[in-house]
Short mmCIF file of N, CA and C in Angstrom, two decimals:
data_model
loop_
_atom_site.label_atom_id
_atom_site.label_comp_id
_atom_site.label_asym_id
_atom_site.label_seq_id
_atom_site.Cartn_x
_atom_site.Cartn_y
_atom_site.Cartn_z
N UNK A 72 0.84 -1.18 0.00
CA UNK A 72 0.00 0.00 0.00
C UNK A 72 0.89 1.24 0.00
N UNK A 73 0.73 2.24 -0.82
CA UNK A 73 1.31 3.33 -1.08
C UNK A 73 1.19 4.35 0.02
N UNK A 74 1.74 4.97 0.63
CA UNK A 74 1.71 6.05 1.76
C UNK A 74 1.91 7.19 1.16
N UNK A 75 1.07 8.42 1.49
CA UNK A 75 0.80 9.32 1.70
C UNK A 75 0.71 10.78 2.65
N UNK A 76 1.50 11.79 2.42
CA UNK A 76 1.65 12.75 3.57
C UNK A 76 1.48 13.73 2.70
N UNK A 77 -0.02 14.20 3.26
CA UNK A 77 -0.82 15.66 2.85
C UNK A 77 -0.23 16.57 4.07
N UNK A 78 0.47 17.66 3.74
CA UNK A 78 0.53 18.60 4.51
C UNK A 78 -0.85 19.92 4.65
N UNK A 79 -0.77 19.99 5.95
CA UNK A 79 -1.94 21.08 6.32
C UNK A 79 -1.44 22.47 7.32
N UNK A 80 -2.28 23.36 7.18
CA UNK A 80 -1.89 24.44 7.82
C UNK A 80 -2.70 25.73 8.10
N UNK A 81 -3.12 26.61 8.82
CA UNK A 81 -4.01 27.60 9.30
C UNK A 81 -4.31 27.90 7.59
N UNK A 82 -5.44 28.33 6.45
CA UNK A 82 -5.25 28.81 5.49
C UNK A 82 -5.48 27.51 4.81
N UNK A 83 -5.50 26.81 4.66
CA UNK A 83 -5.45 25.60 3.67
C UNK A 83 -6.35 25.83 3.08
N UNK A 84 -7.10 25.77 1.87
CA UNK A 84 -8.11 25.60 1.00
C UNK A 84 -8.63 24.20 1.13
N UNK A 85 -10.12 24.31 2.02
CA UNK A 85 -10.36 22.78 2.45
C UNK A 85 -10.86 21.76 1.23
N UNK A 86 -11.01 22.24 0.37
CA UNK A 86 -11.60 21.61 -0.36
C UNK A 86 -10.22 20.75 -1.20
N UNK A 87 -9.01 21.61 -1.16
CA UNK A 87 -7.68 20.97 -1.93
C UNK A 87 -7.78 20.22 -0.79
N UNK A 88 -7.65 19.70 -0.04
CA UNK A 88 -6.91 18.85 1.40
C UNK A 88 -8.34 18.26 1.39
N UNK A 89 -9.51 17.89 1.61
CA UNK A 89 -10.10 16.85 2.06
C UNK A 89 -10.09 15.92 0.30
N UNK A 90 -10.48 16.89 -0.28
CA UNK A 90 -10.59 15.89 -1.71
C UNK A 90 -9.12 14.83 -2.38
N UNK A 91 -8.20 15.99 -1.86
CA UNK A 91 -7.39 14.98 -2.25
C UNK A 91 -6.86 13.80 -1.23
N UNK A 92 -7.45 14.16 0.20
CA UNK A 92 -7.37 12.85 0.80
C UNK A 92 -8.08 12.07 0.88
N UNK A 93 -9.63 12.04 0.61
CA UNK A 93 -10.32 11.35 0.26
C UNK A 93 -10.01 10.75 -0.73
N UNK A 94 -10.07 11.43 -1.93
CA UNK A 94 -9.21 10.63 -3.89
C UNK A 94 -8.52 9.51 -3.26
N UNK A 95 -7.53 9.61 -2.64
CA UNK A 95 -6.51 9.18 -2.34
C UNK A 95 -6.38 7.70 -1.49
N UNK A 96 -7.61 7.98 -0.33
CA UNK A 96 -7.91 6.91 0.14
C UNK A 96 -8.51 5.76 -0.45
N UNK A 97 -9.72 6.21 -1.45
CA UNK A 97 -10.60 5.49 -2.29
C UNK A 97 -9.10 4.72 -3.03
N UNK A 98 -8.37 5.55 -3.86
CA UNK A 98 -7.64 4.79 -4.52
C UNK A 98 -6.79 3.71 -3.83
N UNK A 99 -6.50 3.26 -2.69
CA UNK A 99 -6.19 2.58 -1.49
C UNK A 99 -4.87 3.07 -1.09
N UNK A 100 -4.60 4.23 -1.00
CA UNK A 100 -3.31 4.93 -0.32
C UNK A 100 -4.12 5.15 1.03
N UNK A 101 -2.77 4.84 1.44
CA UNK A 101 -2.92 4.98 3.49
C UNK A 101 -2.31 6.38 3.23
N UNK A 102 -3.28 7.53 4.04
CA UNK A 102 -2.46 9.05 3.65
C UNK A 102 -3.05 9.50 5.05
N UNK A 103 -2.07 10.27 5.56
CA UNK A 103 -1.87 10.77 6.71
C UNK A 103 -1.61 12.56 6.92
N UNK A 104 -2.35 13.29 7.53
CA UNK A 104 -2.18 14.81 7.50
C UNK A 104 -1.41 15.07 8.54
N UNK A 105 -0.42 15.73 8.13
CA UNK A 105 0.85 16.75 9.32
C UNK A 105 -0.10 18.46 9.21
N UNK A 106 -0.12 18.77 10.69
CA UNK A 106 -0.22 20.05 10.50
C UNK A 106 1.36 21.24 10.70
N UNK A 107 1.20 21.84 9.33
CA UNK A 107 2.57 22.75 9.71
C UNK A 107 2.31 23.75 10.33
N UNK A 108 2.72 24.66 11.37
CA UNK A 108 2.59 26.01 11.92
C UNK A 108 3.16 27.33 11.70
N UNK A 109 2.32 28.19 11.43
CA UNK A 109 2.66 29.30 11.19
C UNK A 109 4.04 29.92 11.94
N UNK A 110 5.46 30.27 11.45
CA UNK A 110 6.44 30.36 11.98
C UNK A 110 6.39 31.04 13.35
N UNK A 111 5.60 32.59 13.69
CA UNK A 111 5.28 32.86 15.29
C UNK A 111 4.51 31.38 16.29
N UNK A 112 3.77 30.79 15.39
CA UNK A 112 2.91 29.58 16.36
C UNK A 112 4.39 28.82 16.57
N UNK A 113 5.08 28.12 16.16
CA UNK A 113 6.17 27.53 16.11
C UNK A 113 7.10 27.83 17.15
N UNK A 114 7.56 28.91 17.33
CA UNK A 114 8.83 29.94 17.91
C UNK A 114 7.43 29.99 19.65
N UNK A 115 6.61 30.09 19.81
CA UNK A 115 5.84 30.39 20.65
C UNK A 115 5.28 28.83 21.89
N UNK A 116 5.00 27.95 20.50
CA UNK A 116 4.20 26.69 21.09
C UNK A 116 5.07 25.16 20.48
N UNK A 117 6.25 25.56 21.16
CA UNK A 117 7.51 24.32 20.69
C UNK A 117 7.14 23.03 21.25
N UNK A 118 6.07 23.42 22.53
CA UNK A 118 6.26 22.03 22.86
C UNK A 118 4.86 21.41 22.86
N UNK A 119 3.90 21.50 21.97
CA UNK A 119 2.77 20.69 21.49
C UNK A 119 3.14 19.47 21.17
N UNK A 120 2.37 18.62 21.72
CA UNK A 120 2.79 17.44 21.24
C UNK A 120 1.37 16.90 20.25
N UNK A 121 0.37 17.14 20.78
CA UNK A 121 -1.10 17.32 19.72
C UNK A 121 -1.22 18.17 18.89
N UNK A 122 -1.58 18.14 17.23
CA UNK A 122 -1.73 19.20 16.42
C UNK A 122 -3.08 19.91 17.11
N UNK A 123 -2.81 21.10 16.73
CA UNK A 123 -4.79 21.72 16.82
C UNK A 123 -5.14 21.52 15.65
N UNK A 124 -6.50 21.95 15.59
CA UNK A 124 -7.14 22.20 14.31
C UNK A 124 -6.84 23.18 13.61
N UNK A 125 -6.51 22.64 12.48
CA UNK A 125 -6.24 23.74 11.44
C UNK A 125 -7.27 24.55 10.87
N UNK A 126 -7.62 25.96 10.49
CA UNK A 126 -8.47 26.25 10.31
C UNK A 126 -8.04 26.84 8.99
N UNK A 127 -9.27 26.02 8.25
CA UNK A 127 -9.11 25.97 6.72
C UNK A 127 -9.51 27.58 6.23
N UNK A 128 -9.19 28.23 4.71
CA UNK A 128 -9.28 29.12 4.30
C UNK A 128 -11.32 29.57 4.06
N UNK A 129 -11.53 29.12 4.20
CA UNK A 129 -13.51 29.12 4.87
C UNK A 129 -13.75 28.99 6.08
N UNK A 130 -12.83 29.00 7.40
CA UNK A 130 -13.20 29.03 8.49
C UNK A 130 -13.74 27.43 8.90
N UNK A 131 -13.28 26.15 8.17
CA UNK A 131 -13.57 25.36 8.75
C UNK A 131 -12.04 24.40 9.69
N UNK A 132 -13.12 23.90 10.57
CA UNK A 132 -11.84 23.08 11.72
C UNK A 132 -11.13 21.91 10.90
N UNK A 133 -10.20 21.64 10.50
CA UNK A 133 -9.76 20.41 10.30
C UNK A 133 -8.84 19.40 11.03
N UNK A 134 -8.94 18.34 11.80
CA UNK A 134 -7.96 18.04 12.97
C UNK A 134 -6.87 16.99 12.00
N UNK A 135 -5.70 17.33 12.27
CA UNK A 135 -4.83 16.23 11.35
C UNK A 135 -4.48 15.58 11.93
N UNK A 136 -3.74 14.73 11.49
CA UNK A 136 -3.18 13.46 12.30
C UNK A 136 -2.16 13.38 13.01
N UNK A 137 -1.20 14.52 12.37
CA UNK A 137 0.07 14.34 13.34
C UNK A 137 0.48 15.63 13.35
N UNK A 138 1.02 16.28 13.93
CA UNK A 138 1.66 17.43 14.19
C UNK A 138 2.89 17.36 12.82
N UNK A 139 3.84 17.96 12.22
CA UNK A 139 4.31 18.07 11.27
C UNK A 139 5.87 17.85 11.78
N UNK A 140 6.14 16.88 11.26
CA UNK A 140 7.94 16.97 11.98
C UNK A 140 8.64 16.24 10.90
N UNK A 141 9.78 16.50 10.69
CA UNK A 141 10.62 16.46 9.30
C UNK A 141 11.16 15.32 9.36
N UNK A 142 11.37 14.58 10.71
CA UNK A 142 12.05 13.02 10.83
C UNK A 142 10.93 12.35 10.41
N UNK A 143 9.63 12.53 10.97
CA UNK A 143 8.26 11.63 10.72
C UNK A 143 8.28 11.87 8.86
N UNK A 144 8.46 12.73 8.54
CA UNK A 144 7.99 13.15 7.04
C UNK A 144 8.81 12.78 6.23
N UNK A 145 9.81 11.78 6.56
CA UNK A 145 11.06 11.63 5.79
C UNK A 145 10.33 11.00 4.50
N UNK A 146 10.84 10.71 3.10
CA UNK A 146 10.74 10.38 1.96
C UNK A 146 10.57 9.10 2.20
N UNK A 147 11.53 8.29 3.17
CA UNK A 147 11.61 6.88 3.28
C UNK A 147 10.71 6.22 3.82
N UNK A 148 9.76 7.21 4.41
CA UNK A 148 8.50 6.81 5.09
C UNK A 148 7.09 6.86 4.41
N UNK A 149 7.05 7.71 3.47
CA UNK A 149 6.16 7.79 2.25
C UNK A 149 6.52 7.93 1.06
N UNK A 150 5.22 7.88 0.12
CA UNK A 150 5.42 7.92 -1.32
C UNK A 150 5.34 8.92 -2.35
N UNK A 151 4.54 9.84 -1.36
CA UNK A 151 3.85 11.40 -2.44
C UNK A 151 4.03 12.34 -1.15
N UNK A 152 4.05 13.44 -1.49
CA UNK A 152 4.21 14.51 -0.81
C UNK A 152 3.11 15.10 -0.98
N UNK A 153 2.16 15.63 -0.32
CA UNK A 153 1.01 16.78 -1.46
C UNK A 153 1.03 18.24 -0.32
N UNK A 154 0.94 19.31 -1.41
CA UNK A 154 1.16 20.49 -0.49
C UNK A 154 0.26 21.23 -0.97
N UNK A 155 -1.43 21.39 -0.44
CA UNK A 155 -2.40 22.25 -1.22
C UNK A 155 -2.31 23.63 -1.46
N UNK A 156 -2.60 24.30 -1.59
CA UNK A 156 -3.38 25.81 -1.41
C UNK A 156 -3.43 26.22 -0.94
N UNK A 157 -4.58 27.69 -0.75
CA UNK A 157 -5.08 28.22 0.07
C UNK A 157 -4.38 29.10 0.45
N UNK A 158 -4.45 30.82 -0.21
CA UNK A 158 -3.45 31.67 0.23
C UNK A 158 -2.71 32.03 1.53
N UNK A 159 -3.27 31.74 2.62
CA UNK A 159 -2.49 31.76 3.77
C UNK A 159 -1.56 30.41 4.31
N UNK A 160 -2.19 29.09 3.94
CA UNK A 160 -1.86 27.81 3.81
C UNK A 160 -0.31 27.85 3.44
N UNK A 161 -0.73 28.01 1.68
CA UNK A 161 0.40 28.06 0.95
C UNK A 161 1.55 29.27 1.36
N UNK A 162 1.23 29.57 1.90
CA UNK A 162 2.30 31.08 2.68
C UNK A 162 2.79 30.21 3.74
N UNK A 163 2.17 29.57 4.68
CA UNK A 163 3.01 29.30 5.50
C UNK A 163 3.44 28.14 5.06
N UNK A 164 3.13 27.24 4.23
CA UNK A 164 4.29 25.96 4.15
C UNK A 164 5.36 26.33 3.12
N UNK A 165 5.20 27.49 2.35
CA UNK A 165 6.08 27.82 1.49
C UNK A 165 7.22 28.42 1.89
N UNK A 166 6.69 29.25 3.13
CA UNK A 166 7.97 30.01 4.14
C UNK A 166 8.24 28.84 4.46
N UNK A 167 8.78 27.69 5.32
CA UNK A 167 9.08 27.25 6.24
C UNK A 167 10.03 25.94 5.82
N UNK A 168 11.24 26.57 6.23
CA UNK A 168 12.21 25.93 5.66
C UNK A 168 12.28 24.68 5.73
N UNK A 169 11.78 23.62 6.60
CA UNK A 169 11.41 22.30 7.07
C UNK A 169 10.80 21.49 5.50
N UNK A 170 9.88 22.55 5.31
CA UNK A 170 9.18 22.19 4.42
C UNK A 170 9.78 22.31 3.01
N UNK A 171 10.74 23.29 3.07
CA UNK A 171 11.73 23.46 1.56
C UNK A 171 12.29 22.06 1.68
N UNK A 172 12.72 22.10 2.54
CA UNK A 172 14.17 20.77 2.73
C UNK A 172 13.58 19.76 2.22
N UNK A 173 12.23 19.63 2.83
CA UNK A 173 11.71 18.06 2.94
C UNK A 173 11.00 17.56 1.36
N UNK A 174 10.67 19.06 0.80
CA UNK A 174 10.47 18.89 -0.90
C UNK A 174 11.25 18.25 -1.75
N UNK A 175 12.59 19.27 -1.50
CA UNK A 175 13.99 19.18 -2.16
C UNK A 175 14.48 17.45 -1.55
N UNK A 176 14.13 17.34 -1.04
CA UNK A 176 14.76 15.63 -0.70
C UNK A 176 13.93 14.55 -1.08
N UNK A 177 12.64 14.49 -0.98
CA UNK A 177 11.15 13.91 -1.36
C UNK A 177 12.10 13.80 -3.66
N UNK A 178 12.20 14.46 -3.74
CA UNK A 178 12.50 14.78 -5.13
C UNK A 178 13.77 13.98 -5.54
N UNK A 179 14.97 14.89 -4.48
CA UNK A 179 15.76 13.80 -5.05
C UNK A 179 16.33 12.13 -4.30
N UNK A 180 15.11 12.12 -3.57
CA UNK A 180 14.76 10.41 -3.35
C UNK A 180 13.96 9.77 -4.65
N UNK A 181 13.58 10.61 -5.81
CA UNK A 181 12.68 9.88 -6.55
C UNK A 181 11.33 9.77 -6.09
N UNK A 182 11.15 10.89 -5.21
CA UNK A 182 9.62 10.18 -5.05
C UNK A 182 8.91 11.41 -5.57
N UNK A 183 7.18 11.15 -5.23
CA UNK A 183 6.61 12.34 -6.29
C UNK A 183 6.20 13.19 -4.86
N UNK A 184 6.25 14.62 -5.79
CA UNK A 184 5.68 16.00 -4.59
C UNK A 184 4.56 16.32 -5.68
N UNK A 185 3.04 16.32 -4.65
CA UNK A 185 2.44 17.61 -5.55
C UNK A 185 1.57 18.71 -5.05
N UNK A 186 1.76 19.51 -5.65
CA UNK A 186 1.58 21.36 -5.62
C UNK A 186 0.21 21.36 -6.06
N UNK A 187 -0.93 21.66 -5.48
CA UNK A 187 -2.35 22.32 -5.84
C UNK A 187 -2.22 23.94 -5.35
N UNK A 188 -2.54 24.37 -6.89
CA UNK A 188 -2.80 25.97 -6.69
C UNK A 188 -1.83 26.38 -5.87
N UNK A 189 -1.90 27.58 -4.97
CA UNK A 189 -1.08 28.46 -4.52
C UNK A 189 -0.37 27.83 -3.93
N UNK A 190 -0.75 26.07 -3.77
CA UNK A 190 1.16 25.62 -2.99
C UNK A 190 2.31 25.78 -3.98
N UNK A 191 1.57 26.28 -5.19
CA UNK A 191 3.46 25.58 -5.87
C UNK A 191 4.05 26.71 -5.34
N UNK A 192 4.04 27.76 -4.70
CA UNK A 192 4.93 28.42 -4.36
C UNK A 192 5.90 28.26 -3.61
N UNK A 193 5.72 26.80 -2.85
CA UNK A 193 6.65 26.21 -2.74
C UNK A 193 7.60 25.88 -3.35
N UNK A 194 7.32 25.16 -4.85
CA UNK A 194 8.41 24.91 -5.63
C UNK A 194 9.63 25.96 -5.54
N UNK A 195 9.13 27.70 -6.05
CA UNK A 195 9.64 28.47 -5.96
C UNK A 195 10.63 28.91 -4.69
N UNK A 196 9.98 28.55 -3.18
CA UNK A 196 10.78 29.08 -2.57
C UNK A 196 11.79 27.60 -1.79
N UNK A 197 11.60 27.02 -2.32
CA UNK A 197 12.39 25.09 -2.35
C UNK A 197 13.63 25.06 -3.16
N UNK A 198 13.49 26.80 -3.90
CA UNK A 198 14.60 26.93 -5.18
C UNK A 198 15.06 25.22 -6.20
N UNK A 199 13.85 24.60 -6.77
CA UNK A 199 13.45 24.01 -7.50
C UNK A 199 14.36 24.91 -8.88
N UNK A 200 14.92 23.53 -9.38
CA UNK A 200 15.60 24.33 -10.88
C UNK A 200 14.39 24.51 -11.87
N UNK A 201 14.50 25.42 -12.84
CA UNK A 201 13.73 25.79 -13.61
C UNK A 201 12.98 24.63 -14.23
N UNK A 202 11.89 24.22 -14.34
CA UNK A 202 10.89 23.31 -15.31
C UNK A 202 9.47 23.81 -14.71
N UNK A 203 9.36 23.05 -15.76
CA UNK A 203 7.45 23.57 -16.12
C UNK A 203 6.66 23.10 -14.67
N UNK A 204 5.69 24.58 -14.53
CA UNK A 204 4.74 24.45 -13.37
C UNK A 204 3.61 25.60 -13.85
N UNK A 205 2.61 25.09 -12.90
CA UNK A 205 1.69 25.87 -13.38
C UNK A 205 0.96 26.23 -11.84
N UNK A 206 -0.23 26.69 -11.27
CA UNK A 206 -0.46 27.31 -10.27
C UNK A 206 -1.82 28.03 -10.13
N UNK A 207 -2.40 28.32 -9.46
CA UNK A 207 -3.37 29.15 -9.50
C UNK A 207 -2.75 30.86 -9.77
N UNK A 208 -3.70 31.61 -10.74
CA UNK A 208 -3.35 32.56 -11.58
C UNK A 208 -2.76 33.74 -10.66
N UNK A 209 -3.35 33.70 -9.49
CA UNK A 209 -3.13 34.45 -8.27
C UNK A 209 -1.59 34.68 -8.09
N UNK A 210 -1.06 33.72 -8.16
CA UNK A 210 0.37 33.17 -7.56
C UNK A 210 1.51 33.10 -9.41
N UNK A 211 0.84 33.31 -9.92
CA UNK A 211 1.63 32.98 -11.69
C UNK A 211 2.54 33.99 -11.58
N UNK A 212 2.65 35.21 -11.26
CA UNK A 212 3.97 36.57 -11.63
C UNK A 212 4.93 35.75 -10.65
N UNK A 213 5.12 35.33 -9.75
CA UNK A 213 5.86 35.06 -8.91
C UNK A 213 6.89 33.88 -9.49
N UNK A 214 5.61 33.26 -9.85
CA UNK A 214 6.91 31.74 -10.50
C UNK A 214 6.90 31.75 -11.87
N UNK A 215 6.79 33.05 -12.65
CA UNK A 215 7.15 32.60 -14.07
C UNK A 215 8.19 33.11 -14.67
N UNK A 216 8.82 34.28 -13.79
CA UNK A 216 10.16 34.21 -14.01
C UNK A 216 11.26 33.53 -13.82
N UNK A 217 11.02 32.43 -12.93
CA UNK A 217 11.81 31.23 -12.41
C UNK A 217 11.32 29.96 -12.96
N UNK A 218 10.56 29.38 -13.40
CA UNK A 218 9.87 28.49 -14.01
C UNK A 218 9.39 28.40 -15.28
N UNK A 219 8.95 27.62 -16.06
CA UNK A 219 8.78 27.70 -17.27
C UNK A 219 6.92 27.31 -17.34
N UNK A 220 6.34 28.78 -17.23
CA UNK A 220 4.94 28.65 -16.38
C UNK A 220 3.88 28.31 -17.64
N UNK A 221 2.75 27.12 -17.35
CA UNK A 221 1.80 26.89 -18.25
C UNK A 221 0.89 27.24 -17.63
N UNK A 222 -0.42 27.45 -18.46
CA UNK A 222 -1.60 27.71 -18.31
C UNK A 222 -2.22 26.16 -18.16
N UNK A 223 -2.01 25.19 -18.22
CA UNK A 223 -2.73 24.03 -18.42
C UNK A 223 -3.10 23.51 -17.04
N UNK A 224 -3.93 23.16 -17.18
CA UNK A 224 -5.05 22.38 -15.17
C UNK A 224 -3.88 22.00 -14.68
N UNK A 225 -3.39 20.94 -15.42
CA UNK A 225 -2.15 20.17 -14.35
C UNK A 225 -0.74 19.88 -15.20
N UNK A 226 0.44 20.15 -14.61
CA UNK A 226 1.97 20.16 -15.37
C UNK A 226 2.72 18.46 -14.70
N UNK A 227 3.46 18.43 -15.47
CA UNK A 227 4.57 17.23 -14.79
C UNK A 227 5.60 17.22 -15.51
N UNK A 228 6.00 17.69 -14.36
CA UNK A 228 7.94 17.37 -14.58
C UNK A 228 8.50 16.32 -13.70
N UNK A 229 8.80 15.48 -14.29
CA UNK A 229 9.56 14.15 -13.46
C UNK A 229 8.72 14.02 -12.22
N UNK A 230 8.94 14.09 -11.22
CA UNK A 230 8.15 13.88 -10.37
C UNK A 230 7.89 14.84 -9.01
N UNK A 231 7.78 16.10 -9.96
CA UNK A 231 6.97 17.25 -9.34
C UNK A 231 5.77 17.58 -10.34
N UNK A 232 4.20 17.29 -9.63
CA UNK A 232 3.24 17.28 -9.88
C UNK A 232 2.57 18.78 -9.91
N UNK A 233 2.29 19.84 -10.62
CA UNK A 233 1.57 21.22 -10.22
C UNK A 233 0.26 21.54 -10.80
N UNK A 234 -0.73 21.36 -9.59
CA UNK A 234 -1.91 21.86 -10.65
C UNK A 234 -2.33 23.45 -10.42
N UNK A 235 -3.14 24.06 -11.07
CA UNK A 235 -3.35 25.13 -11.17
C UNK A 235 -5.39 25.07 -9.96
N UNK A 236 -5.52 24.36 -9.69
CA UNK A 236 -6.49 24.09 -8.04
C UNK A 236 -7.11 22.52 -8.31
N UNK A 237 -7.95 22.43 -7.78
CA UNK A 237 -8.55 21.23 -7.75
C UNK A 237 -9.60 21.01 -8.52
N UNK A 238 -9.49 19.92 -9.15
CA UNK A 238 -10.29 19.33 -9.67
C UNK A 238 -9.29 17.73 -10.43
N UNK A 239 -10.97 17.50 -11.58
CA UNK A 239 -10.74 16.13 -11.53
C UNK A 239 -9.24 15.47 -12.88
N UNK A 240 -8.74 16.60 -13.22
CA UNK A 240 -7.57 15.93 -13.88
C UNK A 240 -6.52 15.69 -12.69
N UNK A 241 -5.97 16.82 -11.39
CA UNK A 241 -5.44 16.31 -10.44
C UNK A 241 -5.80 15.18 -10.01
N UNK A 242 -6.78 15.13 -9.74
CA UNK A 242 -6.81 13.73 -8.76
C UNK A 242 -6.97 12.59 -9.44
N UNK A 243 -6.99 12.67 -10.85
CA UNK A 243 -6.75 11.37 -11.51
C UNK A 243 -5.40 11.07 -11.37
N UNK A 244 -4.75 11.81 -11.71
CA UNK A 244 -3.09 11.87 -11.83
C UNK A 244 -3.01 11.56 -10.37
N UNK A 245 -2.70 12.18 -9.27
CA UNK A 245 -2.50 11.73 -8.02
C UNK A 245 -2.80 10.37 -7.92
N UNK A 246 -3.77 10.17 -8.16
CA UNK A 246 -4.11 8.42 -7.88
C UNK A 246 -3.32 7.21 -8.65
N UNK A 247 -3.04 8.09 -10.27
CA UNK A 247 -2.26 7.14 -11.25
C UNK A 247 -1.24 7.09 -10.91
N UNK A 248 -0.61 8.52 -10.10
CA UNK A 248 0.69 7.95 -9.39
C UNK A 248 0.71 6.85 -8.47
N UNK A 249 0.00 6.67 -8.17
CA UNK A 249 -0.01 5.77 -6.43
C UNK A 249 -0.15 3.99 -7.25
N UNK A 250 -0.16 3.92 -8.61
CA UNK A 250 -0.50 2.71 -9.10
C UNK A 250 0.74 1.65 -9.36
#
């Protein structure tokens, strides 16, 4: 069975994060949510050992499964990386260097990362070498001077996945990865 680590965070776009963990499950991936914290929550509340609820970019609660830690998240422990949306979401997992590292290594372990909408800004700040990505339009000036930016629903380069938000060509692809 293929493993799975959806990252989550205050801001997430709930609809990128439940659908694609749902997709995901149906397709029979065991997938598991880390919540990441906003860098003041972090520096403030070091010693949580329970995630809270993340509160999605609509004001809904989402409780994840594990608090977010970079030994638990190693590559060798899963198969896909997924990093949704959601303009405040994607701000904080894109700042947070844990989360650069753990891209940049997820990648060159060979395994797949993927970017819905305003996460690929991750790619960008993961300093990802130039190849094709695409993004929600919101977030496009930022990575198209560094990237080789499409307009198309969903991009793939080797095995960085970018869609431009959710829907059903992502989550076909997500799932065909997991096959």
């Amino acid at each position: 069975m293929k493993k799975v680590l959806i990252l989550l965070a205050d801001g997430t776009e709930e609809m990128e994060f439940t659908i694609t963990y749902d997709t995901l499950v149906r397709a029979g991936a065991s997938c598991t949510s880390a919540y990441v914290p906003a860098q003041e929550r972090t520096e403030a509340n070091s010693t949580f050992s329970n995630p809270p609820f993340a509160k999605g970019s609509r004001g809904i609660n989402i409780l994840p499964d594990t608090y977010f830690s970079p030994q638990e998240a190693s590559p060798d422990k899963y198969d896909l990386l997924v990093i949704p949306g959601g303009a405040k979401g994607a701000e904080t997992m894109s700042t947070s260097s844990p989360v650069q590292h753990l891209v940049r290594e997820y990648l060159r372990e060979g395994k797949h990362v993927g970017m819905i909408c305003a996460g690929s800004l991750t790619a960008l700040t993961s300093a990802l070498p130039k190849q094709p990505v695409t993004s929600h339009p919101s977030v496009k000036m930022q990575l198209e001077k560094d990237f080789e930016y499409s307009e198309e629903p969903v991009v793939v380069s080797g095995n960085l996945v970018t869609s431009r938000g959710p829907g059903r060509h992502s989550f076909e692809l997500f799932r065909n990865m997991l096959q």
